[in-house]
Amino acid sequence: MVTKETIRSAPKVLLHDHLDGGLRPATIVELAAETGYDALPTTDPDELGRWFVESADSGSLERYLETFAHTVGVMQTRDAIMRVAAECAEDLAADGVVYAE
C-alpha cells in the first residue's frame, strides 16, 4: 500500500513553478512587517494560510490572482528574494523534489 510518507519521500521533478506562488505564510507576515507592507488580509500566519488556500480554491480568477499581489508585495528587496528562494529550496527538498525549474 502506498502511503503519504512513501509519496513524500519518493524522488520527484518539478518542471514549472513560480517563486511567488509558494511562500510560507509566516514568512509573508514577517517580510510584510520588515518592509512596511500593510495590505495583508491578516497578520496571523495560520489565518493567512487558510486565506491563501480558500482564495486559490475559490473558483474565482480574481481572488486567486489577488494572492500574488501579497506575495509579490513582500518580495521587493534582495534579502526578501534570497530568503524566499532558500525556503523554497528547503520546502521542495522536504517534499522529495530532486530537480526543479
PDB file of N, CA and C in Angstrom:
ATOM      1  N   MET A   1       0.844  -1.185   0.000  1.00  0.00           N
ATOM      2  CA  MET A   1       0.000   0.000   0.000  1.00  0.00           C
ATOM      3  C   MET A   1       0.888   1.247   0.000  1.00  0.00           C
ATOM      4  N   VAL A   2       0.533   2.195  -0.825  1.00  0.00           N
ATOM      5  CA  VAL A   2       1.281   3.441  -0.923  1.00  0.00           C
ATOM      6  C   VAL A   2       0.775   4.404   0.150  1.00  0.00           C
ATOM      7  N   THR A   3       1.704   4.935   0.934  1.00  0.00           N
ATOM      8  CA  THR A   3       1.350   5.876   1.986  1.00  0.00           C
ATOM      9  C   THR A   3       1.781   7.286   1.595  1.00  0.00           C
ATOM     10  N   LYS A   4       1.289   8.271   2.328  1.00  0.00           N
ATOM     11  CA  LYS A   4       1.703   9.653   2.086  1.00  0.00           C
ATOM     12  C   LYS A   4       3.210   9.790   2.277  1.00  0.00           C
ATOM     13  N   GLU A   5       3.761   9.094   3.258  1.00  0.00           N
ATOM     14  CA  GLU A   5       5.202   9.172   3.505  1.00  0.00           C
ATOM     15  C   GLU A   5       5.986   8.575   2.336  1.00  0.00           C
ATOM     16  N   THR A   6       5.487   7.487   1.743  1.00  0.00           N
ATOM     17  CA  THR A   6       6.143   6.899   0.578  1.00  0.00           C
ATOM     18  C   THR A   6       6.166   7.892  -0.576  1.00  0.00           C
ATOM     19  N   ILE A   7       5.043   8.540  -0.801  1.00  0.00           N
ATOM     20  CA  ILE A   7       4.958   9.535  -1.878  1.00  0.00           C
ATOM     21  C   ILE A   7       5.861  10.720  -1.575  1.00  0.00           C
ATOM     22  N   ARG A   8       5.833  11.202  -0.338  1.00  0.00           N
ATOM     23  CA  ARG A   8       6.650  12.355   0.030  1.00  0.00           C
ATOM     24  C   ARG A   8       8.136  12.054  -0.143  1.00  0.00           C
ATOM     25  N   SER A   9       8.561  10.854   0.208  1.00  0.00           N
ATOM     26  CA  SER A   9       9.988  10.524   0.163  1.00  0.00           C
ATOM     27  C   SER A   9      10.461  10.093  -1.229  1.00  0.00           C
ATOM     28  N   ALA A  10       9.540   9.806  -2.132  1.00  0.00           N
ATOM     29  CA  ALA A  10       9.929   9.408  -3.492  1.00  0.00           C
ATOM     30  C   ALA A  10      10.546  10.595  -4.221  1.00  0.00           C
ATOM     31  N   PRO A  11      11.618  10.375  -4.993  1.00  0.00           N
ATOM     32  CA  PRO A  11      12.219  11.488  -5.739  1.00  0.00           C
ATOM     33  C   PRO A  11      11.251  12.014  -6.798  1.00  0.00           C
ATOM     34  N   LYS A  12      11.186  13.336  -6.899  1.00  0.00           N
ATOM     35  CA  LYS A  12      10.263  13.976  -7.841  1.00  0.00           C
ATOM     36  C   LYS A  12      10.969  15.070  -8.623  1.00  0.00           C
ATOM     37  N   VAL A  13      10.370  15.432  -9.752  1.00  0.00           N
ATOM     38  CA  VAL A  13      10.845  16.525 -10.587  1.00  0.00           C
ATOM     39  C   VAL A  13       9.723  17.548 -10.687  1.00  0.00           C
ATOM     40  N   LEU A  14      10.064  18.824 -10.530  1.00  0.00           N
ATOM     41  CA  LEU A  14       9.104  19.911 -10.664  1.00  0.00           C
ATOM     42  C   LEU A  14       9.522  20.726 -11.880  1.00  0.00           C
ATOM     43  N   LEU A  15       8.729  20.636 -12.953  1.00  0.00           N
ATOM     44  CA  LEU A  15       9.128  21.239 -14.220  1.00  0.00           C
ATOM     45  C   LEU A  15       8.721  22.695 -14.389  1.00  0.00           C
ATOM     46  N   HIS A  16       7.770  23.159 -13.614  1.00  0.00           N
ATOM     47  CA  HIS A  16       7.363  24.564 -13.769  1.00  0.00           C
ATOM     48  C   HIS A  16       6.762  25.047 -12.454  1.00  0.00           C
ATOM     49  N   ASP A  17       7.404  26.038 -11.871  1.00  0.00           N
ATOM     50  CA  ASP A  17       6.906  26.594 -10.618  1.00  0.00           C
ATOM     51  C   ASP A  17       7.304  28.062 -10.552  1.00  0.00           C
ATOM     52  N   HIS A  18       6.489  28.855  -9.890  1.00  0.00           N
ATOM     53  CA  HIS A  18       6.771  30.276  -9.737  1.00  0.00           C
ATOM     54  C   HIS A  18       7.140  30.537  -8.289  1.00  0.00           C
ATOM     55  N   LEU A  19       8.226  31.238  -8.076  1.00  0.00           N
ATOM     56  CA  LEU A  19       8.702  31.512  -6.732  1.00  0.00           C
ATOM     57  C   LEU A  19       7.655  32.250  -5.904  1.00  0.00           C
ATOM     58  N   ASP A  20       6.921  33.148  -6.526  1.00  0.00           N
ATOM     59  CA  ASP A  20       5.937  33.940  -5.791  1.00  0.00           C
ATOM     60  C   ASP A  20       4.669  33.166  -5.437  1.00  0.00           C
ATOM     61  N   GLY A  21       4.583  31.919  -5.816  1.00  0.00           N
ATOM     62  CA  GLY A  21       3.389  31.132  -5.529  1.00  0.00           C
ATOM     63  C   GLY A  21       3.532  30.145  -4.389  1.00  0.00           C
ATOM     64  N   GLY A  22       4.666  30.146  -3.707  1.00  0.00           N
ATOM     65  CA  GLY A  22       4.861  29.137  -2.675  1.00  0.00           C
ATOM     66  C   GLY A  22       5.472  29.646  -1.387  1.00  0.00           C
ATOM     67  N   LEU A  23       5.254  30.910  -1.063  1.00  0.00           N
ATOM     68  CA  LEU A  23       5.823  31.451   0.167  1.00  0.00           C
ATOM     69  C   LEU A  23       5.127  30.879   1.394  1.00  0.00           C
ATOM     70  N   ARG A  24       5.892  30.704   2.442  1.00  0.00           N
ATOM     71  CA  ARG A  24       5.328  30.280   3.718  1.00  0.00           C
ATOM     72  C   ARG A  24       4.534  31.451   4.308  1.00  0.00           C
ATOM     73  N   PRO A  25       3.342  31.180   4.847  1.00  0.00           N
ATOM     74  CA  PRO A  25       2.554  32.275   5.427  1.00  0.00           C
ATOM     75  C   PRO A  25       3.307  33.055   6.508  1.00  0.00           C
ATOM     76  N   ALA A  26       4.043  32.371   7.354  1.00  0.00           N
ATOM     77  CA  ALA A  26       4.798  33.068   8.405  1.00  0.00           C
ATOM     78  C   ALA A  26       5.845  33.989   7.791  1.00  0.00           C
ATOM     79  N   THR A  27       6.453  33.560   6.703  1.00  0.00           N
ATOM     80  CA  THR A  27       7.440  34.394   6.022  1.00  0.00           C
ATOM     81  C   THR A  27       6.780  35.646   5.451  1.00  0.00           C
ATOM     82  N   ILE A  28       5.607  35.485   4.869  1.00  0.00           N
ATOM     83  CA  ILE A  28       4.888  36.641   4.320  1.00  0.00           C
ATOM     84  C   ILE A  28       4.624  37.657   5.424  1.00  0.00           C
ATOM     85  N   VAL A  29       4.151  37.185   6.571  1.00  0.00           N
ATOM     86  CA  VAL A  29       3.858  38.081   7.688  1.00  0.00           C
ATOM     87  C   VAL A  29       5.131  38.780   8.164  1.00  0.00           C
ATOM     88  N   GLU A  30       6.212  38.038   8.296  1.00  0.00           N
ATOM     89  CA  GLU A  30       7.473  38.624   8.767  1.00  0.00           C
ATOM     90  C   GLU A  30       8.028  39.632   7.767  1.00  0.00           C
ATOM     91  N   LEU A  31       8.020  39.274   6.485  1.00  0.00           N
ATOM     92  CA  LEU A  31       8.528  40.198   5.470  1.00  0.00           C
ATOM     93  C   LEU A  31       7.661  41.446   5.374  1.00  0.00           C
ATOM     94  N   ALA A  32       6.359  41.288   5.532  1.00  0.00           N
ATOM     95  CA  ALA A  32       5.463  42.444   5.497  1.00  0.00           C
ATOM     96  C   ALA A  32       5.813  43.409   6.632  1.00  0.00           C
ATOM     97  N   ALA A  33       6.056  42.870   7.806  1.00  0.00           N
ATOM     98  CA  ALA A  33       6.418  43.718   8.949  1.00  0.00           C
ATOM     99  C   ALA A  33       7.755  44.413   8.712  1.00  0.00           C
ATOM    100  N   GLU A  34       8.715  43.689   8.135  1.00  0.00           N
ATOM    101  CA  GLU A  34      10.044  44.251   7.891  1.00  0.00           C
ATOM    102  C   GLU A  34      10.025  45.360   6.830  1.00  0.00           C
ATOM    103  N   THR A  35       9.166  45.201   5.836  1.00  0.00           N
ATOM    104  CA  THR A  35       9.179  46.132   4.707  1.00  0.00           C
ATOM    105  C   THR A  35       8.085  47.192   4.772  1.00  0.00           C
ATOM    106  N   GLY A  36       7.201  47.085   5.754  1.00  0.00           N
ATOM    107  CA  GLY A  36       6.117  48.053   5.859  1.00  0.00           C
ATOM    108  C   GLY A  36       4.941  47.762   4.948  1.00  0.00           C
ATOM    109  N   TYR A  37       4.891  46.558   4.384  1.00  0.00           N
ATOM    110  CA  TYR A  37       3.755  46.185   3.527  1.00  0.00           C
ATOM    111  C   TYR A  37       2.542  45.979   4.436  1.00  0.00           C
ATOM    112  N   ASP A  38       1.489  46.760   4.231  1.00  0.00           N
ATOM    113  CA  ASP A  38       0.358  46.735   5.164  1.00  0.00           C
ATOM    114  C   ASP A  38      -0.971  46.315   4.536  1.00  0.00           C
ATOM    115  N   ALA A  39      -0.920  45.594   3.424  1.00  0.00           N
ATOM    116  CA  ALA A  39      -2.158  45.234   2.730  1.00  0.00           C
ATOM    117  C   ALA A  39      -2.591  43.777   2.949  1.00  0.00           C
ATOM    118  N   LEU A  40      -1.927  43.051   3.847  1.00  0.00           N
ATOM    119  CA  LEU A  40      -2.312  41.656   4.076  1.00  0.00           C
ATOM    120  C   LEU A  40      -3.721  41.578   4.656  1.00  0.00           C
ATOM    121  N   PRO A  41      -4.483  40.537   4.304  1.00  0.00           N
ATOM    122  CA  PRO A  41      -5.821  40.387   4.866  1.00  0.00           C
ATOM    123  C   PRO A  41      -5.793  40.060   6.362  1.00  0.00           C
ATOM    124  N   THR A  42      -4.671  39.504   6.850  1.00  0.00           N
ATOM    125  CA  THR A  42      -4.473  39.210   8.264  1.00  0.00           C
ATOM    126  C   THR A  42      -2.980  39.036   8.510  1.00  0.00           C
ATOM    127  N   THR A  43      -2.558  39.296   9.720  1.00  0.00           N
ATOM    128  CA  THR A  43      -1.146  39.088  10.053  1.00  0.00           C
ATOM    129  C   THR A  43      -0.956  37.839  10.909  1.00  0.00           C
ATOM    130  N   ASP A  44      -1.999  37.062  11.070  1.00  0.00           N
ATOM    131  CA  ASP A  44      -1.878  35.778  11.757  1.00  0.00           C
ATOM    132  C   ASP A  44      -1.482  34.729  10.713  1.00  0.00           C
ATOM    133  N   PRO A  45      -0.317  34.087  10.863  1.00  0.00           N
ATOM    134  CA  PRO A  45       0.142  33.139   9.831  1.00  0.00           C
ATOM    135  C   PRO A  45      -0.839  32.000   9.542  1.00  0.00           C
ATOM    136  N   ASP A  46      -1.484  31.457  10.576  1.00  0.00           N
ATOM    137  CA  ASP A  46      -2.439  30.366  10.341  1.00  0.00           C
ATOM    138  C   ASP A  46      -3.653  30.850   9.556  1.00  0.00           C
ATOM    139  N   GLU A  47      -4.187  32.002   9.958  1.00  0.00           N
ATOM    140  CA  GLU A  47      -5.327  32.569   9.237  1.00  0.00           C
ATOM    141  C   GLU A  47      -4.938  32.935   7.809  1.00  0.00           C
ATOM    142  N   LEU A  48      -3.735  33.473   7.648  1.00  0.00           N
ATOM    143  CA  LEU A  48      -3.272  33.841   6.309  1.00  0.00           C
ATOM    144  C   LEU A  48      -3.135  32.605   5.425  1.00  0.00           C
ATOM    145  N   GLY A  49      -2.607  31.533   5.973  1.00  0.00           N
ATOM    146  CA  GLY A  49      -2.501  30.285   5.214  1.00  0.00           C
ATOM    147  C   GLY A  49      -3.863  29.794   4.755  1.00  0.00           C
ATOM    148  N   ARG A  50      -4.844  29.856   5.654  1.00  0.00           N
ATOM    149  CA  ARG A  50      -6.211  29.447   5.279  1.00  0.00           C
ATOM    150  C   ARG A  50      -6.774  30.375   4.207  1.00  0.00           C
ATOM    151  N   TRP A  51      -6.508  31.682   4.342  1.00  0.00           N
ATOM    152  CA  TRP A  51      -6.993  32.637   3.352  1.00  0.00           C
ATOM    153  C   TRP A  51      -6.413  32.325   1.974  1.00  0.00           C
ATOM    154  N   PHE A  52      -5.110  32.003   1.916  1.00  0.00           N
ATOM    155  CA  PHE A  52      -4.493  31.667   0.637  1.00  0.00           C
ATOM    156  C   PHE A  52      -5.143  30.420   0.022  1.00  0.00           C
ATOM    157  N   VAL A  53      -5.354  29.389   0.818  1.00  0.00           N
ATOM    158  CA  VAL A  53      -5.972  28.164   0.307  1.00  0.00           C
ATOM    159  C   VAL A  53      -7.393  28.444  -0.179  1.00  0.00           C
ATOM    160  N   GLU A  54      -8.168  29.157   0.631  1.00  0.00           N
ATOM    161  CA  GLU A  54      -9.548  29.475   0.240  1.00  0.00           C
ATOM    162  C   GLU A  54      -9.586  30.308  -1.040  1.00  0.00           C
ATOM    163  N   SER A  55      -8.693  31.265  -1.152  1.00  0.00           N
ATOM    164  CA  SER A  55      -8.655  32.110  -2.352  1.00  0.00           C
ATOM    165  C   SER A  55      -8.256  31.309  -3.583  1.00  0.00           C
ATOM    166  N   ALA A  56      -7.262  30.454  -3.429  1.00  0.00           N
ATOM    167  CA  ALA A  56      -6.793  29.644  -4.557  1.00  0.00           C
ATOM    168  C   ALA A  56      -7.857  28.647  -5.001  1.00  0.00           C
ATOM    169  N   ASP A  57      -8.630  28.138  -4.054  1.00  0.00           N
ATOM    170  CA  ASP A  57      -9.643  27.124  -4.361  1.00  0.00           C
ATOM    171  C   ASP A  57     -11.040  27.706  -4.580  1.00  0.00           C
ATOM    172  N   SER A  58     -11.160  29.025  -4.638  1.00  0.00           N
ATOM    173  CA  SER A  58     -12.479  29.664  -4.683  1.00  0.00           C
ATOM    174  C   SER A  58     -13.189  29.523  -6.026  1.00  0.00           C
ATOM    175  N   GLY A  59     -12.432  29.230  -7.075  1.00  0.00           N
ATOM    176  CA  GLY A  59     -13.038  29.193  -8.399  1.00  0.00           C
ATOM    177  C   GLY A  59     -13.075  30.560  -9.054  1.00  0.00           C
ATOM    178  N   SER A  60     -12.592  31.569  -8.353  1.00  0.00           N
ATOM    179  CA  SER A  60     -12.572  32.939  -8.874  1.00  0.00           C
ATOM    180  C   SER A  60     -11.143  33.292  -9.278  1.00  0.00           C
ATOM    181  N   LEU A  61     -10.959  33.593 -10.549  1.00  0.00           N
ATOM    182  CA  LEU A  61      -9.632  34.000 -11.014  1.00  0.00           C
ATOM    183  C   LEU A  61      -9.188  35.279 -10.306  1.00  0.00           C
ATOM    184  N   GLU A  62     -10.104  36.195 -10.096  1.00  0.00           N
ATOM    185  CA  GLU A  62      -9.771  37.451  -9.426  1.00  0.00           C
ATOM    186  C   GLU A  62      -9.236  37.199  -8.013  1.00  0.00           C
ATOM    187  N   ARG A  63      -9.912  36.340  -7.251  1.00  0.00           N
ATOM    188  CA  ARG A  63      -9.439  36.033  -5.884  1.00  0.00           C
ATOM    189  C   ARG A  63      -8.107  35.308  -5.926  1.00  0.00           C
ATOM    190  N   TYR A  64      -7.943  34.403  -6.859  1.00  0.00           N
ATOM    191  CA  TYR A  64      -6.686  33.671  -6.989  1.00  0.00           C
ATOM    192  C   TYR A  64      -5.536  34.638  -7.281  1.00  0.00           C
ATOM    193  N   LEU A  65      -5.729  35.534  -8.227  1.00  0.00           N
ATOM    194  CA  LEU A  65      -4.675  36.478  -8.596  1.00  0.00           C
ATOM    195  C   LEU A  65      -4.377  37.475  -7.485  1.00  0.00           C
ATOM    196  N   GLU A  66      -5.348  37.762  -6.643  1.00  0.00           N
ATOM    197  CA  GLU A  66      -5.136  38.665  -5.514  1.00  0.00           C
ATOM    198  C   GLU A  66      -4.045  38.143  -4.585  1.00  0.00           C
ATOM    199  N   THR A  67      -3.918  36.833  -4.486  1.00  0.00           N
ATOM    200  CA  THR A  67      -2.899  36.258  -3.596  1.00  0.00           C
ATOM    201  C   THR A  67      -1.505  36.697  -4.024  1.00  0.00           C
ATOM    202  N   PHE A  68      -1.292  36.826  -5.328  1.00  0.00           N
ATOM    203  CA  PHE A  68       0.035  37.188  -5.821  1.00  0.00           C
ATOM    204  C   PHE A  68       0.382  38.649  -5.537  1.00  0.00           C
ATOM    205  N   ALA A  69      -0.619  39.497  -5.394  1.00  0.00           N
ATOM    206  CA  ALA A  69      -0.338  40.888  -5.019  1.00  0.00           C
ATOM    207  C   ALA A  69       0.378  40.922  -3.676  1.00  0.00           C
ATOM    208  N   HIS A  70       0.005  40.020  -2.788  1.00  0.00           N
ATOM    209  CA  HIS A  70       0.608  39.985  -1.454  1.00  0.00           C
ATOM    210  C   HIS A  70       1.989  39.332  -1.471  1.00  0.00           C
ATOM    211  N   THR A  71       2.125  38.230  -2.192  1.00  0.00           N
ATOM    212  CA  THR A  71       3.440  37.591  -2.214  1.00  0.00           C
ATOM    213  C   THR A  71       4.468  38.457  -2.926  1.00  0.00           C
ATOM    214  N   VAL A  72       4.080  39.016  -4.054  1.00  0.00           N
ATOM    215  CA  VAL A  72       4.994  39.908  -4.774  1.00  0.00           C
ATOM    216  C   VAL A  72       5.233  41.174  -3.955  1.00  0.00           C
ATOM    217  N   GLY A  73       4.229  41.627  -3.237  1.00  0.00           N
ATOM    218  CA  GLY A  73       4.357  42.832  -2.428  1.00  0.00           C
ATOM    219  C   GLY A  73       5.427  42.746  -1.351  1.00  0.00           C
ATOM    220  N   VAL A  74       5.659  41.544  -0.838  1.00  0.00           N
ATOM    221  CA  VAL A  74       6.679  41.391   0.212  1.00  0.00           C
ATOM    222  C   VAL A  74       8.028  40.949  -0.334  1.00  0.00           C
ATOM    223  N   MET A  75       8.103  40.709  -1.644  1.00  0.00           N
ATOM    224  CA  MET A  75       9.349  40.236  -2.265  1.00  0.00           C
ATOM    225  C   MET A  75      10.062  41.356  -3.028  1.00  0.00           C
ATOM    226  N   GLN A  76      10.121  42.519  -2.460  1.00  0.00           N
ATOM    227  CA  GLN A  76      10.659  43.664  -3.184  1.00  0.00           C
ATOM    228  C   GLN A  76      12.076  44.060  -2.782  1.00  0.00           C
ATOM    229  N   THR A  77      12.727  43.231  -1.981  1.00  0.00           N
ATOM    230  CA  THR A  77      14.119  43.512  -1.620  1.00  0.00           C
ATOM    231  C   THR A  77      14.970  42.290  -1.951  1.00  0.00           C
ATOM    232  N   ARG A  78      16.244  42.535  -2.118  1.00  0.00           N
ATOM    233  CA  ARG A  78      17.186  41.446  -2.400  1.00  0.00           C
ATOM    234  C   ARG A  78      17.142  40.403  -1.272  1.00  0.00           C
ATOM    235  N   ASP A  79      17.158  40.871  -0.032  1.00  0.00           N
ATOM    236  CA  ASP A  79      17.143  39.946   1.104  1.00  0.00           C
ATOM    237  C   ASP A  79      15.871  39.111   1.137  1.00  0.00           C
ATOM    238  N   ALA A  80      14.739  39.737   0.819  1.00  0.00           N
ATOM    239  CA  ALA A  80      13.470  39.004   0.810  1.00  0.00           C
ATOM    240  C   ALA A  80      13.484  37.917  -0.260  1.00  0.00           C
ATOM    241  N   ILE A  81      13.975  38.247  -1.438  1.00  0.00           N
ATOM    242  CA  ILE A  81      14.023  37.264  -2.521  1.00  0.00           C
ATOM    243  C   ILE A  81      14.971  36.120  -2.160  1.00  0.00           C
ATOM    244  N   MET A  82      16.099  36.455  -1.556  1.00  0.00           N
ATOM    245  CA  MET A  82      17.044  35.408  -1.157  1.00  0.00           C
ATOM    246  C   MET A  82      16.432  34.500  -0.097  1.00  0.00           C
ATOM    247  N   ARG A  83      15.724  35.072   0.851  1.00  0.00           N
ATOM    248  CA  ARG A  83      15.083  34.253   1.884  1.00  0.00           C
ATOM    249  C   ARG A  83      14.018  33.342   1.278  1.00  0.00           C
ATOM    250  N   VAL A  84      13.175  33.916   0.440  1.00  0.00           N
ATOM    251  CA  VAL A  84      12.096  33.138  -0.178  1.00  0.00           C
ATOM    252  C   VAL A  84      12.674  32.013  -1.044  1.00  0.00           C
ATOM    253  N   ALA A  85      13.731  32.297  -1.790  1.00  0.00           N
ATOM    254  CA  ALA A  85      14.349  31.268  -2.636  1.00  0.00           C
ATOM    255  C   ALA A  85      14.952  30.152  -1.787  1.00  0.00           C
ATOM    256  N   ALA A  86      15.615  30.509  -0.700  1.00  0.00           N
ATOM    257  CA  ALA A  86      16.205  29.497   0.176  1.00  0.00           C
ATOM    258  C   ALA A  86      15.120  28.633   0.808  1.00  0.00           C
ATOM    259  N   GLU A  87      14.049  29.254   1.273  1.00  0.00           N
ATOM    260  CA  GLU A  87      12.953  28.493   1.873  1.00  0.00           C
ATOM    261  C   GLU A  87      12.269  27.605   0.842  1.00  0.00           C
ATOM    262  N   CYS A  88      12.165  28.090  -0.376  1.00  0.00           N
ATOM    263  CA  CYS A  88      11.590  27.290  -1.454  1.00  0.00           C
ATOM    264  C   CYS A  88      12.413  26.020  -1.658  1.00  0.00           C
ATOM    265  N   ALA A  89      13.728  26.170  -1.724  1.00  0.00           N
ATOM    266  CA  ALA A  89      14.606  25.004  -1.904  1.00  0.00           C
ATOM    267  C   ALA A  89      14.462  24.036  -0.738  1.00  0.00           C
ATOM    268  N   GLU A  90      14.377  24.556   0.477  1.00  0.00           N
ATOM    269  CA  GLU A  90      14.191  23.701   1.652  1.00  0.00           C
ATOM    270  C   GLU A  90      12.868  22.937   1.576  1.00  0.00           C
ATOM    271  N   ASP A  91      11.799  23.647   1.223  1.00  0.00           N
ATOM    272  CA  ASP A  91      10.477  23.026   1.161  1.00  0.00           C
ATOM    273  C   ASP A  91      10.401  21.967   0.060  1.00  0.00           C
ATOM    274  N   LEU A  92      10.994  22.260  -1.091  1.00  0.00           N
ATOM    275  CA  LEU A  92      10.991  21.284  -2.184  1.00  0.00           C
ATOM    276  C   LEU A  92      11.786  20.040  -1.790  1.00  0.00           C
ATOM    277  N   ALA A  93      12.934  20.235  -1.169  1.00  0.00           N
ATOM    278  CA  ALA A  93      13.753  19.096  -0.721  1.00  0.00           C
ATOM    279  C   ALA A  93      12.977  18.256   0.291  1.00  0.00           C
ATOM    280  N   ALA A  94      12.266  18.908   1.199  1.00  0.00           N
ATOM    281  CA  ALA A  94      11.472  18.175   2.186  1.00  0.00           C
ATOM    282  C   ALA A  94      10.362  17.357   1.544  1.00  0.00           C
ATOM    283  N   ASP A  95       9.910  17.787   0.360  1.00  0.00           N
ATOM    284  CA  ASP A  95       8.878  17.050  -0.372  1.00  0.00           C
ATOM    285  C   ASP A  95       9.450  16.027  -1.336  1.00  0.00           C
ATOM    286  N   GLY A  96      10.775  15.863  -1.321  1.00  0.00           N
ATOM    287  CA  GLY A  96      11.398  14.864  -2.168  1.00  0.00           C
ATOM    288  C   GLY A  96      11.696  15.330  -3.578  1.00  0.00           C
ATOM    289  N   VAL A  97      11.627  16.623  -3.830  1.00  0.00           N
ATOM    290  CA  VAL A  97      11.928  17.146  -5.163  1.00  0.00           C
ATOM    291  C   VAL A  97      13.444  17.173  -5.324  1.00  0.00           C
ATOM    292  N   VAL A  98      13.918  16.497  -6.361  1.00  0.00           N
ATOM    293  CA  VAL A  98      15.364  16.413  -6.611  1.00  0.00           C
ATOM    294  C   VAL A  98      15.799  17.329  -7.759  1.00  0.00           C
ATOM    295  N   TYR A  99      14.829  17.834  -8.535  1.00  0.00           N
ATOM    296  CA  TYR A  99      15.123  18.747  -9.629  1.00  0.00           C
ATOM    297  C   TYR A  99      13.919  19.659  -9.809  1.00  0.00           C
ATOM    298  N   ALA A 100      14.198  20.971  -9.875  1.00  0.00           N
ATOM    299  CA  ALA A 100      13.103  21.930 -10.064  1.00  0.00           C
ATOM    300  C   ALA A 100      13.527  23.014 -11.043  1.00  0.00           C
ATOM    301  N   GLU A 101      12.574  23.475 -11.824  1.00  0.00           N
ATOM    302  CA  GLU A 101      12.783  24.593 -12.751  1.00  0.00           C
ATOM    303  C   GLU A 101      11.825  25.705 -12.392  1.00  0.00           C
TER     304      GLU A 101
END
